[in-house]
PDB file of C-alpha atoms in Angstrom:
ATOM      1  CA  MET A1180     -28.071   7.352 -17.400  1.00  0.00           C
ATOM      2  CA  LYS A1181     -25.832   4.646 -17.541  1.00  0.00           C
ATOM      3  CA  ASN A1182     -23.964   4.111 -21.106  1.00  0.00           C
ATOM      4  CA  THR A1183     -25.437   0.749 -21.172  1.00  0.00           C
ATOM      5  CA  VAL A1184     -25.872  -0.252 -24.904  1.00  0.00           C
ATOM      6  CA  MET A1185     -23.668  -1.189 -27.683  1.00  0.00           C
ATOM      7  CA  SER A1186     -20.767   0.342 -27.369  1.00  0.00           C
ATOM      8  CA  MET A1187     -17.948  -1.308 -27.401  1.00  0.00           C
ATOM      9  CA  GLY A1188     -15.566  -1.975 -24.268  1.00  0.00           C
ATOM     10  CA  ILE A1189     -12.962  -2.863 -22.496  1.00  0.00           C
ATOM     11  CA  LEU A1190     -11.804  -6.247 -22.153  1.00  0.00           C
ATOM     12  CA  VAL A1191     -11.896  -7.537 -18.161  1.00  0.00           C
ATOM     13  CA  PHE A1192      -9.961 -11.109 -18.218  1.00  0.00           C
ATOM     14  CA  VAL A1193     -10.584 -13.544 -15.246  1.00  0.00           C
ATOM     15  CA  LEU A1194      -6.898 -14.838 -13.941  1.00  0.00           C
ATOM     16  CA  SER A1195      -6.915 -18.076 -13.697  1.00  0.00           C
ATOM     17  CA  SER A1196      -3.959 -21.109 -14.663  1.00  0.00           C
ATOM     18  CA  ALA A1197      -6.889 -22.053 -16.212  1.00  0.00           C
ATOM     19  CA  ALA A1198      -7.726 -18.951 -18.184  1.00  0.00           C
ATOM     20  CA  LEU A1199      -3.107 -18.984 -17.882  1.00  0.00           C
ATOM     21  CA  SER A1200      -3.221 -22.647 -20.131  1.00  0.00           C
ATOM     22  CA  ALA A1201      -5.880 -20.742 -22.804  1.00  0.00           C
ATOM     23  CA  ALA A1202      -3.538 -18.539 -23.189  1.00  0.00           C
ATOM     24  CA  GLN A1203      -1.241 -20.325 -24.038  1.00  0.00           C
ATOM     25  CA  GLN A1204      -3.123 -22.790 -26.461  1.00  0.00           C
ATOM     26  CA  GLU A1205      -3.607 -18.724 -28.565  1.00  0.00           C
ATOM     27  CA  SER A1206      -0.128 -19.352 -29.335  1.00  0.00           C
ATOM     28  CA  GLU A1207       0.126 -23.429 -30.775  1.00  0.00           C
ATOM     29  CA  PHE A1208      -3.131 -22.332 -32.463  1.00  0.00           C
ATOM     30  CA  ASP A1209      -2.735 -21.803 -36.158  1.00  0.00           C
ATOM     31  CA  ALA A1210      -5.891 -20.167 -37.437  1.00  0.00           C
ATOM     32  CA  ASP A1211      -4.764 -20.148 -41.320  1.00  0.00           C
ATOM     33  CA  SER A1212      -3.822 -23.708 -40.697  1.00  0.00           C
ATOM     34  CA  ILE A1213      -4.869 -25.394 -43.615  1.00  0.00           C
ATOM     35  CA  GLN A1214      -5.982 -29.044 -42.195  1.00  0.00           C
ATOM     36  CA  ALA A1215      -7.676 -32.794 -43.440  1.00  0.00           C
ATOM     37  CA  GLY A1216     -11.828 -32.016 -43.706  1.00  0.00           C
ATOM     38  CA  ASP A1217     -12.214 -28.359 -44.250  1.00  0.00           C
ATOM     39  CA  LYS A1218     -14.016 -26.997 -47.396  1.00  0.00           C
ATOM     40  CA  LEU A1219     -11.762 -24.226 -48.591  1.00  0.00           C
ATOM     41  CA  ASN A1220     -13.243 -21.036 -51.270  1.00  0.00           C
ATOM     42  CA  ILE A1221     -11.517 -19.988 -54.140  1.00  0.00           C
ATOM     43  CA  GLN A1222     -11.724 -17.097 -55.919  1.00  0.00           C
ATOM     44  CA  VAL A1223      -8.824 -16.797 -58.911  1.00  0.00           C
ATOM     45  CA  TYR A1224     -10.279 -13.419 -61.368  1.00  0.00           C
ATOM     46  CA  GLN A1225     -12.957 -13.887 -64.273  1.00  0.00           C
ATOM     47  CA  GLU A1226     -12.572 -17.432 -63.757  1.00  0.00           C
ATOM     48  CA  LYS A1227     -14.973 -18.435 -63.655  1.00  0.00           C
ATOM     49  CA  ASP A1228     -13.550 -22.168 -64.003  1.00  0.00           C
ATOM     50  CA  LEU A1229     -10.163 -22.253 -61.739  1.00  0.00           C
ATOM     51  CA  SER A1230     -13.316 -20.690 -58.894  1.00  0.00           C
ATOM     52  CA  GLY A1231     -15.233 -22.383 -56.357  1.00  0.00           C
ATOM     53  CA  SER A1232     -15.191 -24.816 -52.998  1.00  0.00           C
ATOM     54  CA  PHE A1233     -12.646 -27.359 -52.802  1.00  0.00           C
ATOM     55  CA  THR A1234     -12.648 -29.913 -49.642  1.00  0.00           C
ATOM     56  CA  VAL A1235      -9.381 -30.652 -48.683  1.00  0.00           C
ATOM     57  CA  SER A1236      -9.321 -35.084 -48.973  1.00  0.00           C
ATOM     58  CA  PRO A1237      -8.624 -37.370 -46.242  1.00  0.00           C
ATOM     59  CA  GLU A1238      -5.002 -37.781 -47.608  1.00  0.00           C
ATOM     60  CA  GLY A1239      -4.424 -33.988 -46.700  1.00  0.00           C
ATOM     61  CA  LYS A1240      -5.014 -32.778 -51.304  1.00  0.00           C
ATOM     62  CA  ILE A1241      -8.089 -31.066 -53.407  1.00  0.00           C
ATOM     63  CA  HIS A1242      -8.443 -31.438 -56.800  1.00  0.00           C
ATOM     64  CA  TYR A1243      -8.251 -27.919 -58.561  1.00  0.00           C
ATOM     65  CA  PRO A1244      -8.215 -27.967 -61.634  1.00  0.00           C
ATOM     66  CA  PHE A1245      -5.127 -27.720 -64.567  1.00  0.00           C
ATOM     67  CA  LEU A1246      -2.894 -28.276 -61.777  1.00  0.00           C
ATOM     68  CA  GLY A1247      -4.562 -31.584 -59.988  1.00  0.00           C
ATOM     69  CA  GLU A1248      -3.844 -32.874 -56.713  1.00  0.00           C
ATOM     70  CA  VAL A1249      -2.842 -30.600 -54.892  1.00  0.00           C
ATOM     71  CA  TYR A1250      -1.479 -30.443 -51.196  1.00  0.00           C
ATOM     72  CA  ALA A1251      -2.610 -28.609 -49.292  1.00  0.00           C
ATOM     73  CA  GLU A1252      -2.898 -29.522 -45.677  1.00  0.00           C
ATOM     74  CA  GLY A1253      -0.358 -28.088 -42.790  1.00  0.00           C
ATOM     75  CA  LEU A1254      -0.037 -24.826 -45.066  1.00  0.00           C
ATOM     76  CA  ARG A1255      -1.865 -21.880 -44.149  1.00  0.00           C
ATOM     77  CA  LEU A1256      -4.316 -19.987 -46.129  1.00  0.00           C
ATOM     78  CA  GLY A1257      -1.486 -17.369 -47.963  1.00  0.00           C
ATOM     79  CA  GLU A1258       1.350 -20.463 -48.545  1.00  0.00           C
ATOM     80  CA  LEU A1259      -1.852 -22.670 -50.559  1.00  0.00           C
ATOM     81  CA  LYS A1260      -2.504 -18.929 -52.369  1.00  0.00           C
ATOM     82  CA  ASP A1261       1.436 -18.470 -53.128  1.00  0.00           C
ATOM     83  CA  PHE A1262       1.208 -22.349 -54.903  1.00  0.00           C
ATOM     84  CA  LEU A1263      -1.409 -21.398 -57.299  1.00  0.00           C
ATOM     85  CA  THR A1264       0.184 -18.149 -58.181  1.00  0.00           C
ATOM     86  CA  GLU A1265       3.263 -19.165 -59.249  1.00  0.00           C
ATOM     87  CA  ASN A1266       2.264 -22.609 -61.133  1.00  0.00           C
ATOM     88  CA  LEU A1267      -1.610 -20.955 -62.426  1.00  0.00           C
ATOM     89  CA  GLY A1268       1.014 -17.920 -63.516  1.00  0.00           C
ATOM     90  CA  LYS A1269       3.603 -19.932 -65.574  1.00  0.00           C
ATOM     91  CA  GLU A1270       0.909 -21.242 -67.784  1.00  0.00           C
ATOM     92  CA  TYR A1271      -2.202 -20.561 -67.787  1.00  0.00           C
ATOM     93  CA  LEU A1272      -2.792 -17.297 -66.970  1.00  0.00           C
ATOM     94  CA  VAL A1273      -0.961 -13.449 -65.991  1.00  0.00           C
ATOM     95  CA  ASN A1274      -0.323 -12.342 -62.510  1.00  0.00           C
ATOM     96  CA  PRO A1275      -3.415 -14.393 -61.505  1.00  0.00           C
ATOM     97  CA  GLN A1276      -5.138 -12.665 -58.583  1.00  0.00           C
ATOM     98  CA  ILE A1277      -6.365 -15.196 -55.888  1.00  0.00           C
ATOM     99  CA  GLN A1278      -7.969 -15.113 -52.419  1.00  0.00           C
ATOM    100  CA  ILE A1279      -9.215 -18.128 -50.435  1.00  0.00           C
ATOM    101  CA  ILE A1280     -11.020 -17.918 -47.636  1.00  0.00           C
ATOM    102  CA  PHE A1281     -12.135 -21.150 -45.123  1.00  0.00           C
ATOM    103  CA  GLU A1282     -15.570 -22.006 -46.459  1.00  0.00           C
ATOM    104  CA  GLU A1283     -15.854 -24.735 -43.536  1.00  0.00           C
ATOM    105  CA  SER A1284     -13.671 -26.681 -40.921  1.00  0.00           C
ATOM    106  CA  PRO A1285     -14.955 -29.187 -38.110  1.00  0.00           C
ATOM    107  CA  ASN A1286     -11.287 -28.083 -36.291  1.00  0.00           C
ATOM    108  CA  LYS A1287     -12.300 -24.076 -36.734  1.00  0.00           C
ATOM    109  CA  SER A1288     -15.117 -23.134 -35.174  1.00  0.00           C
ATOM    110  CA  VAL A1289     -17.062 -20.613 -32.594  1.00  0.00           C
ATOM    111  CA  ALA A1290     -20.374 -20.126 -31.685  1.00  0.00           C
ATOM    112  CA  ILE A1291     -22.425 -16.783 -29.738  1.00  0.00           C
ATOM    113  CA  LEU A1292     -25.580 -17.455 -27.785  1.00  0.00           C
ATOM    114  CA  GLY A1293     -28.002 -15.011 -26.827  1.00  0.00           C
ATOM    115  CA  GLN A1294     -28.761 -11.771 -27.210  1.00  0.00           C
ATOM    116  CA  VAL A1295     -26.781 -10.706 -30.504  1.00  0.00           C
ATOM    117  CA  SER A1296     -28.961 -10.797 -34.736  1.00  0.00           C
ATOM    118  CA  ARG A1297     -27.644 -14.322 -35.874  1.00  0.00           C
ATOM    119  CA  PRO A1298     -26.798 -15.832 -32.433  1.00  0.00           C
ATOM    120  CA  GLY A1299     -25.487 -19.756 -34.531  1.00  0.00           C
ATOM    121  CA  ASN A1300     -22.251 -21.821 -34.771  1.00  0.00           C
ATOM    122  CA  TYR A1301     -19.411 -19.391 -36.794  1.00  0.00           C
ATOM    123  CA  ILE A1302     -16.388 -20.173 -38.937  1.00  0.00           C
ATOM    124  CA  LEU A1303     -13.510 -19.394 -36.814  1.00  0.00           C
ATOM    125  CA  THR A1304     -10.966 -17.395 -39.925  1.00  0.00           C
ATOM    126  CA  PRO A1305      -7.448 -15.481 -39.588  1.00  0.00           C
ATOM    127  CA  ASN A1306      -7.767 -13.264 -36.513  1.00  0.00           C
ATOM    128  CA  LEU A1307     -10.784 -12.997 -36.138  1.00  0.00           C
ATOM    129  CA  THR A1308     -11.476 -11.364 -32.525  1.00  0.00           C
ATOM    130  CA  LEU A1309     -14.787 -11.271 -30.161  1.00  0.00           C
ATOM    131  CA  VAL A1310     -15.970  -7.078 -32.574  1.00  0.00           C
ATOM    132  CA  ARG A1311     -14.930  -8.447 -35.306  1.00  0.00           C
ATOM    133  CA  LEU A1312     -17.751 -11.621 -34.813  1.00  0.00           C
ATOM    134  CA  ILE A1313     -20.780  -9.355 -33.044  1.00  0.00           C
ATOM    135  CA  SER A1314     -20.072  -7.292 -36.195  1.00  0.00           C
ATOM    136  CA  GLN A1315     -20.140 -10.755 -38.550  1.00  0.00           C
ATOM    137  CA  VAL A1316     -23.361 -11.272 -36.831  1.00  0.00           C
ATOM    138  CA  GLY A1317     -25.065  -8.551 -37.148  1.00  0.00           C
ATOM    139  CA  GLY A1318     -23.910  -6.826 -33.564  1.00  0.00           C
ATOM    140  CA  PHE A1319     -26.105  -6.544 -30.454  1.00  0.00           C
ATOM    141  CA  ALA A1320     -29.862  -7.540 -29.472  1.00  0.00           C
ATOM    142  CA  SER A1321     -31.009  -3.935 -27.659  1.00  0.00           C
ATOM    143  CA  ASP A1322     -31.871  -5.892 -24.708  1.00  0.00           C
ATOM    144  CA  ALA A1323     -28.344  -7.147 -24.705  1.00  0.00           C
ATOM    145  CA  ALA A1324     -25.943  -6.714 -21.567  1.00  0.00           C
ATOM    146  CA  THR A1325     -22.776  -5.421 -23.282  1.00  0.00           C
ATOM    147  CA  SER A1326     -20.498  -4.964 -20.100  1.00  0.00           C
ATOM    148  CA  ASP A1327     -21.567  -8.599 -18.918  1.00  0.00           C
ATOM    149  CA  VAL A1328     -20.135 -10.775 -22.005  1.00  0.00           C
ATOM    150  CA  LYS A1329     -18.866 -14.103 -21.170  1.00  0.00           C
ATOM    151  CA  ILE A1330     -16.404 -16.295 -22.846  1.00  0.00           C
ATOM    152  CA  VAL A1331     -16.797 -19.978 -21.869  1.00  0.00           C
ATOM    153  CA  ARG A1332     -12.078 -21.604 -23.697  1.00  0.00           C
ATOM    154  CA  THR A1333     -11.856 -25.396 -23.105  1.00  0.00           C
ATOM    155  CA  THR A1334      -8.228 -26.475 -23.819  1.00  0.00           C
ATOM    156  CA  LYS A1335      -6.411 -29.108 -25.080  1.00  0.00           C
ATOM    157  CA  THR A1336      -6.485 -30.789 -21.481  1.00  0.00           C
ATOM    158  CA  GLY A1337     -10.552 -30.284 -21.581  1.00  0.00           C
ATOM    159  CA  GLU A1338      -9.563 -27.933 -18.993  1.00  0.00           C
ATOM    160  CA  LYS A1339     -11.999 -25.054 -18.744  1.00  0.00           C
ATOM    161  CA  SER A1340     -11.604 -21.068 -18.862  1.00  0.00           C
ATOM    162  CA  TYR A1341     -13.578 -18.041 -17.938  1.00  0.00           C
ATOM    163  CA  LEU A1342     -13.446 -15.019 -18.884  1.00  0.00           C
ATOM    164  CA  ARG A1343     -15.799 -12.200 -19.475  1.00  0.00           C
ATOM    165  CA  ALA A1344     -15.445  -9.321 -21.844  1.00  0.00           C
ATOM    166  CA  ASP A1345     -16.765  -5.689 -20.895  1.00  0.00           C
ATOM    167  CA  LEU A1346     -17.961  -3.780 -23.867  1.00  0.00           C
ATOM    168  CA  ASP A1347     -18.940  -0.778 -22.665  1.00  0.00           C
ATOM    169  CA  GLY A1348     -14.794   1.573 -23.258  1.00  0.00           C
ATOM    170  CA  TYR A1349     -13.608  -0.024 -26.126  1.00  0.00           C
ATOM    171  CA  MET A1350     -14.683   2.849 -29.144  1.00  0.00           C
ATOM    172  CA  LYS A1351     -12.644   5.083 -26.436  1.00  0.00           C
ATOM    173  CA  GLY A1352     -10.140   3.230 -26.974  1.00  0.00           C
ATOM    174  CA  LYS A1353      -9.150   1.726 -23.075  1.00  0.00           C
ATOM    175  CA  GLY A1354      -8.684  -1.736 -24.108  1.00  0.00           C
ATOM    176  CA  GLU A1355      -7.802  -4.413 -27.042  1.00  0.00           C
ATOM    177  CA  ASP A1356     -10.111  -6.791 -28.579  1.00  0.00           C
ATOM    178  CA  LEU A1357     -10.031 -10.780 -27.285  1.00  0.00           C
ATOM    179  CA  LYS A1358      -8.754 -12.950 -30.535  1.00  0.00           C
ATOM    180  CA  LEU A1359     -10.797 -15.570 -30.389  1.00  0.00           C
ATOM    181  CA  MET A1360     -10.223 -19.372 -30.729  1.00  0.00           C
ATOM    182  CA  PRO A1361     -11.444 -22.573 -31.669  1.00  0.00           C
ATOM    183  CA  GLY A1362     -14.505 -24.113 -29.237  1.00  0.00           C
ATOM    184  CA  ASP A1363     -14.603 -20.427 -27.804  1.00  0.00           C
ATOM    185  CA  VAL A1364     -18.235 -20.425 -26.949  1.00  0.00           C
ATOM    186  CA  ILE A1365     -20.215 -16.223 -26.501  1.00  0.00           C
ATOM    187  CA  TYR A1366     -22.605 -16.060 -23.703  1.00  0.00           C
ATOM    188  CA  VAL A1367     -24.576 -12.761 -24.290  1.00  0.00           C
ATOM    189  CA  ASN A1368     -26.880 -11.982 -20.762  1.00  0.00           C
ATOM    190  CA  ARG A1369     -30.290  -9.645 -21.917  1.00  0.00           C
ATOM    191  CA  ILE A1370     -30.436  -6.973 -19.525  1.00  0.00           C
ATOM    192  CA  PRO A1371     -32.044  -6.793 -16.495  1.00  0.00           C
ATOM    193  CA  PRO A1372     -36.071  -5.110 -16.532  1.00  0.00           C
ATOM    194  CA  GLU A1373     -35.016  -2.468 -14.151  1.00  0.00           C
ATOM    195  CA  GLU A1374     -30.903  -1.688 -16.197  1.00  0.00           C
ATOM    196  CA  LYS A1375     -33.086  -1.407 -18.661  1.00  0.00           C
ATOM    197  CA  LYS A1376     -35.607   2.004 -18.428  1.00  0.00           C
ATOM    198  CA  GLU A1377     -31.615   3.475 -18.479  1.00  0.00           C
ATOM    199  CA  ILE A1378     -30.896   2.239 -22.218  1.00  0.00           C
ATOM    200  CA  LEU A1379     -30.260   4.548 -24.349  1.00  0.00           C
ATOM    201  CA  GLU A1380     -32.328   5.314 -26.738  1.00  0.00           C
ATOM    202  CA  ASP A1381     -31.316   8.443 -28.722  1.00  0.00           C
ATOM    203  CA  THR A1382     -27.951   6.367 -30.215  1.00  0.00           C
ATOM    204  CA  VAL A1383     -26.572   4.771 -33.910  1.00  0.00           C
ATOM    205  CA  SER A1384     -24.480   2.369 -34.008  1.00  0.00           C
ATOM    206  CA  ILE A1385     -22.017   1.379 -36.734  1.00  0.00           C
ATOM    207  CA  LEU A1386     -19.428  -1.845 -37.021  1.00  0.00           C
ATOM    208  CA  GLY A1387     -16.977  -3.806 -39.288  1.00  0.00           C
ATOM    209  CA  GLN A1388     -13.738  -1.854 -41.167  1.00  0.00           C
ATOM    210  CA  ILE A1389     -13.691   0.870 -38.843  1.00  0.00           C
ATOM    211  CA  ALA A1390     -11.622   2.393 -36.407  1.00  0.00           C
ATOM    212  CA  LYS A1391     -13.451   2.970 -33.321  1.00  0.00           C
ATOM    213  CA  PRO A1392     -16.913   0.461 -33.959  1.00  0.00           C
ATOM    214  CA  GLY A1393     -19.755   1.035 -31.038  1.00  0.00           C
ATOM    215  CA  ASN A1394     -22.099   3.463 -30.293  1.00  0.00           C
ATOM    216  CA  TYR A1395     -22.742   6.910 -30.972  1.00  0.00           C
ATOM    217  CA  ARG A1396     -25.138   9.679 -29.272  1.00  0.00           C
ATOM    218  CA  PHE A1397     -27.181  10.475 -32.938  1.00  0.00           C
ATOM    219  CA  ARG A1398     -27.849  14.268 -33.210  1.00  0.00           C
ATOM    220  CA  LYS A1399     -29.898  16.100 -35.151  1.00  0.00           C
ATOM    221  CA  GLY A1400     -28.479  16.348 -38.929  1.00  0.00           C
ATOM    222  CA  MET A1401     -26.306  13.020 -38.480  1.00  0.00           C
ATOM    223  CA  THR A1402     -24.883  11.615 -41.888  1.00  0.00           C
ATOM    224  CA  LEU A1403     -23.567   8.594 -42.909  1.00  0.00           C
ATOM    225  CA  ILE A1404     -20.676  10.631 -43.583  1.00  0.00           C
ATOM    226  CA  LYS A1405     -20.219  12.059 -40.213  1.00  0.00           C
ATOM    227  CA  LEU A1406     -20.972   9.629 -38.731  1.00  0.00           C
ATOM    228  CA  ILE A1407     -17.283   7.384 -40.469  1.00  0.00           C
ATOM    229  CA  SER A1408     -15.480  10.714 -39.289  1.00  0.00           C
ATOM    230  CA  GLU A1409     -16.579  10.097 -35.815  1.00  0.00           C
ATOM    231  CA  ALA A1410     -16.207   7.032 -35.507  1.00  0.00           C
ATOM    232  CA  GLY A1411     -12.247   7.376 -36.806  1.00  0.00           C
ATOM    233  CA  GLY A1412     -13.068   6.562 -39.663  1.00  0.00           C
ATOM    234  CA  PHE A1413     -11.814   2.872 -42.501  1.00  0.00           C
ATOM    235  CA  THR A1414      -9.014   0.485 -41.561  1.00  0.00           C
ATOM    236  CA  PRO A1415      -6.631  -0.806 -44.696  1.00  0.00           C
ATOM    237  CA  LEU A1416      -9.061  -3.471 -45.362  1.00  0.00           C
ATOM    238  CA  ALA A1417     -12.824  -1.693 -45.712  1.00  0.00           C
ATOM    239  CA  ALA A1418     -14.208  -1.705 -48.183  1.00  0.00           C
ATOM    240  CA  PRO A1419     -15.383   2.314 -48.712  1.00  0.00           C
ATOM    241  CA  ASN A1420     -17.896   1.485 -51.430  1.00  0.00           C
ATOM    242  CA  ARG A1421     -19.666  -1.792 -49.960  1.00  0.00           C
ATOM    243  CA  VAL A1422     -21.000  -0.352 -46.244  1.00  0.00           C
ATOM    244  CA  LYS A1423     -24.174  -1.860 -45.178  1.00  0.00           C
ATOM    245  CA  LEU A1424     -27.002   0.807 -43.242  1.00  0.00           C
ATOM    246  CA  VAL A1425     -29.579  -1.449 -40.921  1.00  0.00           C
ATOM    247  CA  ARG A1426     -33.225   0.467 -40.162  1.00  0.00           C
ATOM    248  CA  LYS A1427     -35.848  -0.930 -38.336  1.00  0.00           C
ATOM    249  CA  ALA A1428     -39.763   0.658 -40.353  1.00  0.00           C
ATOM    250  CA  LYS A1429     -42.599   0.749 -39.200  1.00  0.00           C
ATOM    251  CA  GLY A1430     -43.206  -2.284 -36.928  1.00  0.00           C
ATOM    252  CA  GLY A1431     -40.319  -3.353 -36.306  1.00  0.00           C
ATOM    253  CA  LYS A1432     -39.192  -5.142 -39.604  1.00  0.00           C
ATOM    254  CA  LYS A1433     -35.365  -4.975 -40.782  1.00  0.00           C
ATOM    255  CA  GLN A1434     -34.270  -2.917 -44.237  1.00  0.00           C
ATOM    256  CA  ALA A1435     -31.075  -2.835 -45.382  1.00  0.00           C
ATOM    257  CA  MET A1436     -29.619  -0.886 -48.080  1.00  0.00           C
ATOM    258  CA  MET A1437     -26.443  -0.322 -49.370  1.00  0.00           C
ATOM    259  CA  LEU A1438     -23.712   2.942 -49.814  1.00  0.00           C
ATOM    260  CA  ASP A1439     -21.125   3.455 -51.992  1.00  0.00           C
ATOM    261  CA  ALA A1440     -19.066   6.053 -49.382  1.00  0.00           C
ATOM    262  CA  ARG A1441     -16.830   6.911 -51.193  1.00  0.00           C
ATOM    263  CA  ARG A1442     -18.296   7.373 -54.205  1.00  0.00           C
ATOM    264  CA  ILE A1443     -20.468   9.993 -51.315  1.00  0.00           C
ATOM    265  CA  MET A1444     -16.629  11.058 -50.886  1.00  0.00           C
ATOM    266  CA  ASP A1445     -15.606  12.118 -53.119  1.00  0.00           C
ATOM    267  CA  GLY A1446     -18.862  14.319 -54.252  1.00  0.00           C
ATOM    268  CA  GLY A1447     -20.543  12.052 -56.563  1.00  0.00           C
ATOM    269  CA  ALA A1448     -23.373  11.132 -54.580  1.00  0.00           C
ATOM    270  CA  ASP A1449     -25.889  13.135 -51.262  1.00  0.00           C
ATOM    271  CA  ASP A1450     -24.522  11.634 -47.854  1.00  0.00           C
ATOM    272  CA  VAL A1451     -27.373  10.089 -46.083  1.00  0.00           C
ATOM    273  CA  SER A1452     -29.581  11.024 -42.838  1.00  0.00           C
ATOM    274  CA  LEU A1453     -29.404   8.635 -40.186  1.00  0.00           C
ATOM    275  CA  GLN A1454     -32.287   8.194 -37.908  1.00  0.00           C
ATOM    276  CA  THR A1455     -32.091   6.679 -34.646  1.00  0.00           C
ATOM    277  CA  ASN A1456     -31.038   2.832 -33.578  1.00  0.00           C
ATOM    278  CA  ASP A1457     -29.478   2.587 -37.434  1.00  0.00           C
ATOM    279  CA  LEU A1458     -26.828   0.212 -37.241  1.00  0.00           C
ATOM    280  CA  VAL A1459     -23.928   0.665 -40.186  1.00  0.00           C
ATOM    281  CA  VAL A1460     -21.970  -2.063 -41.359  1.00  0.00           C
ATOM    282  CA  VAL A1461     -18.455  -1.334 -43.074  1.00  0.00           C
ATOM    283  CA  ALA A1462     -17.325  -4.785 -44.796  1.00  0.00           C
ATOM    284  CA  GLU A1463     -13.908  -5.873 -45.419  1.00  0.00           C
ATOM    285  CA  SER A1464     -12.581  -5.392 -49.095  1.00  0.00           C
ATOM    286  CA  PHE A1465     -12.767  -9.069 -51.232  1.00  0.00           C
ATOM    287  CA  PHE A1466      -8.822  -8.253 -52.459  1.00  0.00           C
TER     288      PHE A1466
END
């Protein structure tokens, strides 16, 4: 039986001069660079007055409490974080802990369409990859053709290149993830009716900050911790205390519950039994 389900897999690229141009564009683009019009979400630990959304003005500045006008355009997120940390730490705070992300960015977005849980436009965060985006949008729909994911990429000159991703072997370590670029449009097609009958139904899925995201065959007695172990464990960026389990209830409605895998592994809570078609998403650590 074909394994056409959501198991992440090998990336197959259409090699062409346009694809080469797209690769050159990737080396030039810095998704971490701040531009005028970007809306930044700045969070300072336990300091509500210093936390919030700040839009970069046409002059490239943000107006920040205590510090006034701060020139941000052209800086990377980490550089702005270092600036705020240094200047807030001089007179106002002791060892401030700051996190900055893009909340909105007109020039940094990608689109994903077709057979995924939440199709639409998404902010292109630094180091966003195809697999991470699929995790961010809630995974594939049940009838997604995961071996036929198409990416349309537009270069700075307006030339389009067409790439194809076959995700069926990714969790086996047979391929590399694809770094996304601004303006990328991802299309996830529907499995043809004649192939849909061959989809494995006895599977569970795990996405997010896990070593080997993808689909795994469900076995009797399978638990959350056993699945995490089979998937290679957490990545260094994982938040083990924020693991979401999404399960289909009767009538097809999805129910979500938050689990603390760290507490389970430490013996402070019981392991959770899994069911077929469960989806586990491991969140990324905020700090």
